[in-house]
Structures are given as C-alpha cells and as structure tokens.
Coordinates of C-alpha atoms and ligand atoms in Angstrom, one line a residue:
M185 CA 57.3 54.5 55.1
T186 CA 58.4 55.2 58.6
E187 CA 55.6 56.2 60.9
L188 CA 56.8 59.6 62.1
L189 CA 53.9 60.6 64.3
Q190 CA 55.1 60.5 68.0
P191 CA 52.9 61.0 71.0
T192 CA 54.0 64.6 71.1
S193 CA 54.3 65.2 67.4
S194 CA 52.0 67.2 65.2
P195 CA 50.8 66.7 61.6
A196 CA 52.1 70.2 60.6
A197 CA 55.6 69.4 62.0
E198 CA 55.5 66.0 60.2
S199 CA 54.5 67.5 56.9
E200 CA 57.2 70.2 57.1
L201 CA 59.8 67.5 57.9
R202 CA 58.7 65.4 54.9
N203 CA 59.0 68.4 52.6
R204 CA 62.4 69.5 53.8
F205 CA 64.3 66.5 55.0
Q206 CA 66.2 64.5 52.3
G207 CA 68.0 61.8 54.3
P208 CA 66.8 58.4 55.6
I209 CA 64.4 58.5 58.6
V210 CA 64.5 55.5 60.9
G211 CA 61.8 54.8 63.5
P212 CA 61.4 52.1 66.2
A213 CA 59.4 49.8 63.8
D214 CA 62.1 49.8 61.1
P215 CA 64.3 46.7 60.7
D216 CA 67.5 48.7 60.9
Y217 CA 66.5 50.7 64.0
D218 CA 68.6 48.7 66.4
T219 CA 71.7 48.8 64.2
V220 CA 71.4 52.5 63.5
R221 CA 70.8 53.6 67.1
A222 CA 73.8 51.7 68.5
V223 CA 76.6 53.8 69.9
W224 CA 80.2 52.7 70.7
N225 CA 79.6 52.0 74.5
G226 CA 77.4 49.0 74.8
M227 CA 76.2 50.2 78.2
H228 CA 73.9 52.7 76.6
D229 CA 70.9 50.8 75.2
R230 CA 68.6 53.8 74.7
R231 CA 65.7 54.2 72.4
P232 CA 65.3 57.5 70.4
S233 CA 61.8 58.4 69.2
L234 CA 63.1 58.8 65.7
I235 CA 66.5 58.9 64.0
L236 CA 67.0 61.6 61.4
R237 CA 70.0 60.6 59.3
C238 CA 71.1 64.0 57.9
T239 CA 72.8 64.2 54.6
D240 CA 73.6 67.9 54.6
T241 CA 73.2 71.2 56.4
T242 CA 69.7 71.7 55.2
D243 CA 68.7 68.3 56.7
V244 CA 70.3 69.3 60.1
S245 CA 68.3 72.5 60.1
A246 CA 65.1 70.7 59.2
A247 CA 65.7 68.1 61.9
L248 CA 66.1 70.8 64.6
R249 CA 63.0 72.7 63.4
Y250 CA 61.0 69.4 63.4
A251 CA 62.1 68.6 67.0
K252 CA 61.2 72.0 68.2
A253 CA 57.8 72.1 66.4
S254 CA 56.9 68.7 67.7
G255 CA 58.0 69.5 71.2
Q256 CA 60.6 66.7 71.4
A257 CA 64.0 66.7 73.0
V258 CA 67.0 66.1 70.7
T259 CA 70.4 64.5 70.9
V260 CA 73.2 64.8 68.3
R261 CA 75.5 62.0 67.2
G262 CA 78.9 62.5 65.5
G263 CA 81.0 59.4 65.8
G264 CA 78.9 58.0 68.7
H265 CA 82.0 57.5 70.9
N266 CA 81.1 59.5 73.9
V267 CA 81.7 57.2 76.9
A268 CA 78.6 58.7 78.7
G269 CA 76.5 58.0 75.6
T270 CA 75.4 61.6 75.3
A271 CA 74.4 61.0 71.7
L272 CA 71.4 58.9 72.7
A273 CA 68.4 59.5 75.0
D274 CA 65.2 57.6 75.4
G275 CA 62.3 59.2 73.6
A276 CA 64.4 62.0 72.0
V277 CA 64.9 62.7 68.3
L278 CA 68.4 61.6 67.3
I279 CA 70.0 64.0 64.9
D280 CA 72.5 61.6 63.3
L281 CA 75.5 63.1 61.4
S282 CA 77.1 59.8 60.6
L283 CA 76.3 60.0 56.9
M284 CA 78.0 63.4 56.7
R285 CA 81.7 62.4 56.3
E286 CA 83.1 64.3 53.4
V287 CA 86.5 65.8 53.7
T288 CA 88.1 68.2 51.1
I289 CA 91.7 69.4 51.4
D290 CA 93.1 72.7 50.3
P291 CA 96.8 71.8 50.2
E292 CA 98.0 75.3 49.3
Q293 CA 96.4 76.9 52.4
Q294 CA 97.0 73.7 54.4
L295 CA 93.3 73.5 55.4
A296 CA 90.8 70.6 55.6
H297 CA 87.0 71.1 55.3
A298 CA 85.4 68.2 57.2
Q299 CA 81.7 67.5 57.6
G300 CA 80.4 67.3 61.2
G301 CA 79.9 63.5 61.2
C302 CA 83.5 62.6 60.1
L303 CA 85.5 60.0 62.0
L304 CA 89.1 60.9 62.7
G305 CA 90.2 58.2 60.2
D306 CA 88.2 60.1 57.4
V307 CA 90.2 63.2 58.1
D308 CA 93.6 61.3 58.4
A309 CA 92.9 59.5 55.1
A310 CA 92.3 62.7 53.2
T311 CA 95.1 64.8 54.8
T312 CA 98.0 62.2 54.9
A313 CA 97.7 61.9 51.1
Y314 CA 99.2 65.4 51.1
G315 CA 101.7 64.8 53.9
L316 CA 99.5 66.8 56.3
A317 CA 97.5 66.1 59.4
C318 CA 95.2 67.8 61.9
P319 CA 96.2 66.9 65.5
A320 CA 93.5 64.7 66.9
G321 CA 92.9 61.6 69.0
V322 CA 94.6 58.2 69.0
V323 CA 91.8 55.9 67.8
S324 CA 90.7 56.5 64.3
H325 CA 87.1 55.4 64.7
T326 CA 86.4 58.2 67.2
G327 CA 84.2 61.1 65.9
L328 CA 85.8 64.4 64.9
G329 CA 82.7 66.4 66.1
G330 CA 82.6 65.4 69.8
L331 CA 86.4 65.2 70.1
A332 CA 87.2 68.6 68.5
L333 CA 84.4 70.5 70.3
G334 CA 85.5 69.1 73.7
G335 CA 89.3 69.6 73.1
G336 CA 91.1 66.8 71.4
Y337 CA 94.3 65.3 73.0
G338 CA 96.5 63.1 70.8
W339 CA 100.0 62.3 69.6
L340 CA 100.6 65.7 68.1
A341 CA 99.2 67.8 70.9
R342 CA 102.5 68.6 72.6
K343 CA 104.0 69.6 69.2
W344 CA 101.0 71.5 67.7
G345 CA 98.2 71.8 70.3
L346 CA 94.7 70.4 70.7
T347 CA 92.2 69.6 67.9
C348 CA 90.1 72.5 69.0
D349 CA 93.1 74.9 68.5
H350 CA 93.0 73.9 64.9
I351 CA 89.3 74.9 64.3
I352 CA 89.7 78.1 62.3
A353 CA 86.1 78.2 61.1
A354 CA 82.8 76.3 61.6
E355 CA 79.5 76.2 59.8
V356 CA 77.0 75.9 62.6
V357 CA 73.3 75.2 62.7
L358 CA 71.9 77.0 65.7
A359 CA 69.2 75.7 67.9
D360 CA 66.5 77.7 66.0
G361 CA 67.6 76.0 62.7
S362 CA 69.4 79.1 61.3
V363 CA 72.9 78.6 59.8
V364 CA 76.0 80.8 60.6
V365 CA 79.7 80.5 59.9
A366 CA 81.9 81.3 62.8
D367 CA 85.5 82.4 62.3
E368 CA 87.8 85.0 63.8
S369 CA 86.0 87.9 61.9
K370 CA 82.3 86.8 62.2
H371 CA 80.8 85.3 65.3
A372 CA 84.3 85.2 66.9
E373 CA 82.7 84.7 70.4
L374 CA 80.9 81.6 69.1
L375 CA 84.2 80.2 67.7
W376 CA 85.7 80.8 71.1
G377 CA 83.0 78.6 72.6
L378 CA 83.2 75.9 70.0
R379 CA 86.9 75.5 70.9
G380 CA 86.3 73.4 74.0
G381 CA 82.7 74.1 75.1
G382 CA 81.3 70.8 73.7
G383 CA 78.1 70.5 71.7
N384 CA 76.3 73.2 73.7
L385 CA 76.2 76.0 71.2
G386 CA 75.0 74.5 67.9
I387 CA 75.5 71.6 65.5
V388 CA 78.7 71.9 63.5
T389 CA 78.0 70.7 60.0
R390 CA 81.5 71.7 58.6
F391 CA 84.8 72.3 60.3
T392 CA 87.6 74.2 58.7
L393 CA 90.8 72.8 60.2
R394 CA 94.4 74.0 60.1
L395 CA 96.7 71.3 59.0
R396 CA 100.3 70.6 59.9
P397 CA 103.1 68.8 58.0
V398 CA 103.7 65.1 59.0
G399 CA 106.0 62.4 57.7
S400 CA 107.2 59.1 59.0
V401 CA 107.6 58.9 62.8
H402 CA 110.0 57.0 65.0
F403 CA 107.9 54.7 67.3
H404 CA 109.3 53.0 70.4
T405 CA 107.4 50.9 72.9
G406 CA 108.5 48.8 75.8
V407 CA 107.1 46.7 78.6
F408 CA 108.1 46.6 82.3
A409 CA 107.0 44.0 85.0
L410 CA 104.7 45.6 87.6
A411 CA 107.3 44.8 90.2
D412 CA 109.6 47.2 88.4
G413 CA 106.8 49.7 87.7
V414 CA 107.5 52.4 90.4
A415 CA 111.2 52.7 89.3
A416 CA 110.2 52.8 85.6
L417 CA 107.7 55.5 86.4
A418 CA 110.3 57.6 88.2
R419 CA 112.4 57.4 85.0
Y420 CA 109.3 58.2 82.9
R421 CA 108.6 61.3 84.9
E422 CA 112.1 62.6 84.5
F423 CA 112.2 61.7 80.8
A424 CA 108.7 63.0 79.9
E425 CA 109.0 66.3 81.7
A426 CA 112.3 67.1 79.9
Q427 CA 111.3 65.8 76.5
A428 CA 111.4 68.0 73.4
P429 CA 108.1 69.1 71.9
D430 CA 108.8 66.7 69.0
L431 CA 108.5 63.8 71.4
H432 CA 105.3 62.5 73.0
T433 CA 105.5 59.8 75.6
V434 CA 102.6 58.0 77.1
G435 CA 102.1 55.1 79.6
A436 CA 99.6 52.4 80.1
L437 CA 98.9 49.6 82.6
K438 CA 97.2 46.8 80.7
Y439 CA 97.4 43.0 80.2
A440 CA 100.5 42.1 78.1
G441 CA 99.9 40.4 74.8
S442 CA 102.0 37.8 73.0
Q443 CA 104.1 40.0 70.7
D444 CA 107.6 38.7 69.9
W445 CA 109.2 41.4 72.0
V446 CA 107.1 40.8 75.1
P447 CA 109.0 38.3 77.4
A448 CA 107.1 35.0 77.9
E449 CA 106.9 35.5 81.7
L450 CA 105.0 38.8 81.3
R451 CA 102.4 37.6 78.7
G452 CA 98.8 37.4 79.9
K453 CA 99.5 39.5 83.0
P454 CA 99.0 43.2 83.9
A455 CA 102.2 45.1 83.0
L456 CA 103.4 48.6 82.5
F457 CA 103.9 49.9 78.9
L458 CA 105.6 53.1 77.9
T459 CA 105.5 54.4 74.4
S460 CA 107.4 57.3 72.9
V461 CA 106.9 58.8 69.4
W462 CA 109.3 61.2 67.8
F463 CA 107.9 63.6 65.2
G464 CA 111.3 65.2 64.3
D465 CA 113.9 64.0 61.8
P466 CA 113.5 60.2 61.8
A467 CA 117.3 59.7 61.9
E468 CA 117.4 61.3 65.3
G469 CA 114.5 59.2 66.7
P470 CA 116.5 56.3 68.2
A471 CA 118.8 58.6 70.2
Q472 CA 115.8 60.5 71.5
T473 CA 113.8 57.5 72.8
E474 CA 116.3 54.8 73.8
P475 CA 117.2 56.2 77.2
L476 CA 113.6 55.6 78.4
F477 CA 113.8 51.9 77.5
A478 CA 117.2 51.0 79.0
T479 CA 115.6 48.9 81.8
A480 CA 112.6 47.6 79.8
A481 CA 111.9 43.8 80.0
G482 CA 111.3 44.0 76.2
D483 CA 110.9 46.7 73.6
E484 CA 110.4 47.4 69.9
A485 CA 111.3 50.4 67.8
R486 CA 110.5 51.1 64.2
L487 CA 109.7 53.7 61.7
M488 CA 106.0 54.0 60.7
S489 CA 103.8 56.3 58.8
Y490 CA 101.6 58.8 60.6
A491 CA 98.5 57.0 59.2
E492 CA 99.7 53.7 60.8
L493 CA 100.3 55.4 64.1
Q494 CA 96.8 56.8 64.1
A495 CA 95.3 53.3 63.5
L496 CA 97.4 51.5 66.1
G497 CA 94.7 51.8 68.9
D498 CA 91.8 50.8 66.7
H499 CA 91.4 47.2 67.6
G500 CA 91.8 47.6 71.4
E501 CA 88.5 49.4 71.9
P502 CA 85.9 47.8 69.7
H503 CA 82.3 49.0 69.3
G504 CA 79.6 47.3 71.4
N505 CA 81.7 46.2 74.5
R506 CA 80.8 47.7 77.8
Y507 CA 83.0 50.6 79.0
F508 CA 83.3 52.7 82.1
T509 CA 85.8 55.5 82.3
K510 CA 87.0 57.8 85.1
S511 CA 89.7 60.4 84.5
C512 CA 91.6 63.1 86.3
Y513 CA 94.4 65.6 85.9
L514 CA 97.4 65.1 88.3
T515 CA 99.7 67.9 89.6
E516 CA 102.7 65.6 89.5
L517 CA 103.7 61.9 89.2
T518 CA 105.4 61.3 92.6
A519 CA 106.6 57.9 93.8
G520 CA 103.3 57.8 95.9
A521 CA 101.2 58.4 92.8
A522 CA 103.2 55.8 90.9
E523 CA 102.6 53.2 93.6
E524 CA 98.8 53.9 93.4
L525 CA 98.8 53.5 89.7
I526 CA 100.7 50.2 89.8
A527 CA 98.3 49.0 92.6
S528 CA 95.3 49.8 90.4
G529 CA 96.9 48.0 87.5
A530 CA 97.4 44.9 89.6
A531 CA 93.7 45.1 90.7
M532 CA 92.2 45.3 87.2
V533 CA 88.9 43.3 87.1
S534 CA 88.8 42.7 83.4
P535 CA 91.8 41.9 81.2
R536 CA 90.5 44.2 78.5
S537 CA 90.8 47.3 80.7
S538 CA 93.6 49.8 80.8
I539 CA 94.9 52.8 82.8
D540 CA 96.4 55.4 80.4
F541 CA 98.4 58.4 81.4
E542 CA 100.6 61.0 79.8
Y543 CA 102.6 64.1 80.4
L544 CA 100.9 66.9 78.5
R545 CA 102.0 70.6 78.4
G546 CA 104.1 71.6 75.3
A547 CA 102.0 73.5 72.7
I548 CA 98.8 72.8 74.7
A549 CA 100.0 75.1 77.4
E550 CA 101.4 77.7 75.0
V551 CA 97.9 78.9 73.9
A552 CA 96.7 81.7 76.2
D553 CA 94.2 80.4 78.8
E554 CA 91.5 82.9 77.8
A555 CA 91.9 82.3 74.1
S556 CA 89.4 79.4 74.0
A557 CA 86.7 77.7 76.1
F558 CA 89.1 74.7 76.7
P559 CA 90.1 74.8 80.4
R560 CA 93.2 73.4 82.3
R561 CA 95.8 74.0 79.6
D562 CA 98.4 74.0 82.4
A563 CA 97.6 70.4 83.5
P564 CA 100.8 68.4 83.7
Y565 CA 99.4 64.9 83.6
I566 CA 96.1 63.2 82.6
V567 CA 95.1 59.7 83.8
T568 CA 92.2 57.7 82.4
V569 CA 91.1 54.6 84.1
S570 CA 89.0 52.7 81.5
A571 CA 87.2 49.5 82.3
Q572 CA 86.2 47.4 79.3
W573 CA 84.2 44.1 79.6
T574 CA 81.3 42.2 78.0
D575 CA 79.3 40.5 80.7
P576 CA 76.6 42.8 82.2
A577 CA 76.9 40.9 85.5
Q578 CA 80.4 42.5 85.7
D579 CA 79.1 46.1 85.5
Q580 CA 79.4 47.0 89.1
A581 CA 82.8 45.4 89.7
N582 CA 84.3 47.2 86.7
A583 CA 82.8 50.6 87.4
A584 CA 84.0 50.3 91.1
W585 CA 87.5 49.5 89.9
S586 CA 87.5 52.5 87.5
R587 CA 86.2 54.8 90.2
A588 CA 88.7 53.6 92.8
G589 CA 91.6 54.0 90.3
V590 CA 90.9 57.8 90.2
E591 CA 89.9 58.1 93.9
R592 CA 93.2 56.6 95.1
L593 CA 95.1 59.4 93.2
A594 CA 93.2 62.1 95.2
P595 CA 96.2 63.6 96.9
W596 CA 97.6 64.5 93.5
H597 CA 94.4 65.7 91.8
L598 CA 94.8 69.1 90.0
G599 CA 91.0 69.6 90.0
G600 CA 88.7 69.9 87.0
A601 CA 88.6 67.1 84.4
Y602 CA 88.6 66.6 80.7
V603 CA 85.0 67.2 79.6
N604 CA 85.1 64.4 76.9
Y605 CA 85.9 61.8 79.5
L606 CA 83.1 62.6 82.0
Q607 CA 80.8 59.7 82.9
D608 CA 78.3 59.3 85.7
E609 CA 79.3 62.5 87.6
Q610 CA 77.9 64.4 90.6
P611 CA 75.8 67.6 89.8
G612 CA 78.1 70.6 89.4
K613 CA 80.9 68.6 87.7
V614 CA 80.6 70.5 84.4
A615 CA 80.9 73.9 86.3
E616 CA 84.0 72.5 88.0
V617 CA 85.5 71.4 84.7
Y618 CA 85.3 75.0 83.3
G619 CA 85.8 77.0 86.4
T620 CA 83.7 80.1 87.3
R621 CA 84.7 82.7 84.7
R622 CA 84.8 80.4 81.7
Y623 CA 81.5 78.6 82.8
E624 CA 79.7 81.9 83.1
R625 CA 81.1 83.1 79.7
L626 CA 79.8 79.8 78.1
A627 CA 76.4 80.3 79.9
D628 CA 76.2 83.8 78.3
L629 CA 76.8 82.3 74.9
K630 CA 74.2 79.6 75.6
R631 CA 71.6 82.3 76.4
R632 CA 72.5 84.0 73.0
F633 CA 72.6 80.9 70.8
D634 CA 70.4 78.4 72.5
P635 CA 68.2 80.2 75.1
E636 CA 65.7 77.2 75.3
N637 CA 68.5 74.6 75.8
V638 CA 67.4 72.6 72.8
L639 CA 70.9 71.2 72.7
S640 CA 70.9 69.6 76.2
G641 CA 72.0 66.1 75.3
N642 CA 75.7 66.8 76.1
Q643 CA 77.8 67.8 79.1
N644 CA 75.3 70.5 79.5
I645 CA 75.7 74.2 80.3
P646 CA 72.1 75.4 80.8
P647 CA 71.3 79.0 79.7
T648 CA 70.2 79.6 83.3
A649 CA 73.6 78.4 84.7
S650 CA 75.6 80.3 87.2
A651 CA 78.8 78.9 88.5
H652 CA 77.7 80.1 92.0
Q653 CA 74.6 78.0 92.1
Ligands
FAD148 C1 87.9 54.6 71.7 C2 88.0 56.0 72.1 C3 89.2 56.7 72.0 C4 89.3 58.1 72.3 N1 90.4 58.7 72.2 C5 90.5 60.0 72.5 C6 91.7 60.8 72.3 O1 92.7 60.2 71.9 N2 91.7 62.1 72.6 C7 90.6 62.7 73.1 O2 90.7 63.9 73.3 N3 89.5 62.1 73.3 C8 89.4 60.7 73.0 N4 88.2 60.1 73.2 C9 87.1 60.8 73.8 C10 86.3 61.5 72.7 O3 86.9 62.8 72.6 C11 84.8 61.6 73.2 O4 84.3 60.4 73.4 C12 84.0 62.4 72.1 O5 82.8 62.7 72.7 C13 83.8 61.5 70.9 O6 83.1 62.3 69.9 P1 82.0 61.6 69.0 O7 81.6 62.5 68.0 O8 82.5 60.2 68.5 O9 80.9 61.3 70.0 P2 79.3 61.3 70.0 O10 78.9 60.4 71.1 O11 78.7 61.1 68.7 O12 79.0 62.8 70.5 C14 79.3 63.3 71.8 C15 78.6 64.6 71.9 O13 79.4 65.5 71.1 C16 78.5 66.4 70.5 N5 78.7 66.4 69.0 C17 79.2 65.4 68.3 N6 79.4 65.9 67.0 C18 78.9 67.1 67.0 C19 78.7 68.1 66.0 N7 79.2 67.9 64.7 N8 78.2 69.3 66.3 C20 77.8 69.6 67.6 N9 77.9 68.7 68.6 C21 78.4 67.5 68.3 C22 77.1 66.1 70.9 O14 76.8 66.9 72.0 C23 77.2 64.7 71.5 O15 76.4 64.5 72.6 C24 88.1 58.7 72.8 C25 86.9 58.0 73.0 C26 86.9 56.7 72.6 C27 85.6 56.0 72.8

C-alpha cells in the first residue's frame, strides 16, 4: 500500500483520506509514479508529494480536505496540457481528474454533461454521434477543464463563441471541500468567474455544456513560399476580416511536409500555410474558400466530418516533447507585422515549431464584455509562437526564438494575453490579462470561495489581490 505519510502529513488526515477516498493513490515509491505524474510539456519534470486519482466528486472533496488537514499545497490536473505545467508542483498533492472522463448527452435539450477530467476528444466522440458539438480547441487530446475555464478558442469560435460561453452549469468542489452547482439561477456570480477566470475558484467535477449542430465541413488548405508570404498575408488580412461567421481562416508558419499537394521545392523548409474551414452548406464551400488560394503554390480542398477536423492537429504536438510558447493579441495585421511574422518563421530554431495566427471576432465579440470573466473579446488577431523540440541542450535557443517572435510584433500588440497561453511571465501579467475591473471582481470571488488560496497552482488571482498593487 502507498505510504501516504508526508513530512507535513498527520495520522488523522491520513486515516480520513483512507476512509473517504475511493480512487488509486500513487506515491513517489510506486512503480507507476513517473508515468502518472507526467504532463504534456516535457519541460516540467516536477515531483508531487502524492497523486490522488479521483474517480468522482466525493474523491475530489476528500482530496481537498486531506491536503488542507495535512497542510500541503495542491495542484489540479485536467488534461495536463497547460504549457506552463500548472497542473504539477514539487511537493504538492496532485488532484488528478484524468480518470473522470464520462460524457452523457441530452440530445433533446442539446446539452452535454462532461466530467472535469475529459479530453476534448471525449466530448467530440459523444456529441458528434448526435450531429452536435461544443465549440472547443483544435487538438483533441487537450483537456476540457483547463481549456474551458480559461476561455477556449477553436474552429467554431467565430460562428458560436468560446467554450466558456457554452458552460451553462458546473458542479464545483470549493476549496473547503463543499460541493455547489453554479448556474444562472444559483451562484450566478461563480458561473461568471468560471467562464474565463481559470481554475482559481474551485474544482469543476461536471460541466453542463450547450451544444450546437455540426455536419460535414468544407476544408481548404494551401501553402505559400516564404518569399511570397507578405503578399499572401495582405490577401489573408482582407479575406479574413470580411469572411462570413460560417468561415474560419487560420495561418501558420511551419516546416512543409511531403503531402502530394506541397510542391517539391517547398518540402522540408519553413513555409506559410493558410487554412479555411466553411461550416455552412457544404455545396457553397468551394466558392467561399477558393479566392484565398488563387496564388498558393499548392493547395488541397475536401469535405470532412467535424470529428476528422478536430483530430487533424493531434499528431503535430505529441506528449513529452519540450515546448515553449509565447502569445499576444494584435491590433491589426499590417504589412510591417506580416514582415515580422515571416522573418520569425525563417528564423525558426527547431523544425517542429510553428507560429500560429488567426483573425478572431465573430461570435466571440458578440457576447457582452461584462457577461463573463473572459477578457479581450474585441481582440482582432491572436498570434502564438510555439517552439517544440526534444534536446534539453536546445532549451535556451528555442525559448529565445519564441520570445523574440512575440517581441518583434510589439508595435502591434493590443495588450493583455490569452490566459491559457501564459508561460514564464513577469509578475503582474495575470492582472494585465484581466484588466483592473475584471481582476478585482475575480479577487472578490476568490475571497468568497477560496479565501486561503488553496487553489494557487494556476494563473493565480490571490484573494489579497488588487490590480493597483
Ligand atoms: C496541444 C495543445 C493544443 C491547444 N489548443 C488550444 C486551442 O485550440 N484553443 C485554446 O483555447 N487553447 C488551446 N490550448 C491551450 C489550453 O487551453 C491550455 O493548455 C489548458 O490549460 C489545457 O487544459 P488542461 O486541462 O489540459 O490542462 P491542465 O494542465 O490539466 O490544467 C491547467 C490548469 O487548469 C485548471 N484545471 C484543469 N481542469 C480543471 C477542472 N476540472 N477544475 C478546475 N480547474 C481545472 C487547473 O488550475 C490547472 O492548473 C492548447 C494546448 C495544447 C498543449
């Protein structure tokens, strides 16, 4: 049996845990400790004091009470994909939700009830069987918990809004171990905070998510040589800013692969990719997307299921590699900004890296600014400079490339940032992300629901916070 007693633990806390906790408990001496503690970003090799693998809401409550009674810090893991590795801390109790992945669908009401440890793919698999989907991120092994609580950009965001806009209720274990359900009629202020405030206010054990109808989508992708990149981005800007809400068009600078439609002279070199997905009547798709690809060096268009679209990005960002990400919002994509993006693409240190950018707005910006904790709904563009590599000797070079990629776009920074992409920031960055009013409202909620800052292993808003500090 796992040795629970930690230096700061107590026999009473241990006995209470053993009585109440049903799931597996994994400690440093257990053979599966290294496998179970691993998170997606291989940069974070941290050693929790104990891993409590919760199987239900009662387990989550028992885990929090144990950590408190034994005076230990906690972290919470959903899908383990946070690039900053907030799910793991040395010496803290890891409250692991990864065994809680059940999804049930209410097709009449168009709702999904998803446990707090679900991956996006779990939700997609359950919803698409009914021709429904909850708008979410673009890689299906990402966790629903962290993504939804921080916001949730994805293919359907311009048409339907963010993932957090689709949380209509949540079962939450609060820091003291008590359980509440937050919806528009009860604990509405908590629901407001869960829609964008991250994991600060409680542990969500069940999300109730509004679903939207989805069918086949028209998918069109094309490649451009870097030398033609600035002109292609001028076209992208015009196209994306005028696109219908049924269309979502993204760009990436990355090394070209050897797909049939990629010209031989571009393969194995950094290139510009644009990808446009049409969610309206599939018959209208080609006419919608073709104008963007008139000057592409190569392109491919086809009809695919929503489930296939959601899994397209899965292989490009595997577990265990080393990742460093910097991100920013841009006010506009001028020719100067386009030149900087192309120059960063040319300077990529690792061939696995990418710079991803997209024009946002649409339904994201239609939700009133004060309606949720999610900030910067007005942001026109988001850019993410993601380094990916495997050799620890390359850590500095890759992180420096990622940082420089965002810094060189400084003249066009909107300010703020997407909380789910923060990594290695200066103090005060979380306050900057939310802005004064929203940050203070979240700090008020923190004082109400987690006055001792038990849930601090996140992009933290301490109960003592003031945006003026
Ligand atoms: C490959 C990849 C692709 C991505 N694609 C997108 C994308 O398309 N769109 C987008 O918006 N973001 C995307 N992201 C960013 C993503 O939103 C964040 O990394 C997010 O934190 C992942 O959530 P997680 O549950 O997997 O993370 P974890 O590391 O498990 O958790 C991160 C934090 O979330 C909190 N948390 C997690 N679950 C719960 C819960 N149930 N209750 C309370 N708190 C919880 C905890 O505070 C934890 O510290 C992507 C990330 C990766 C690595």
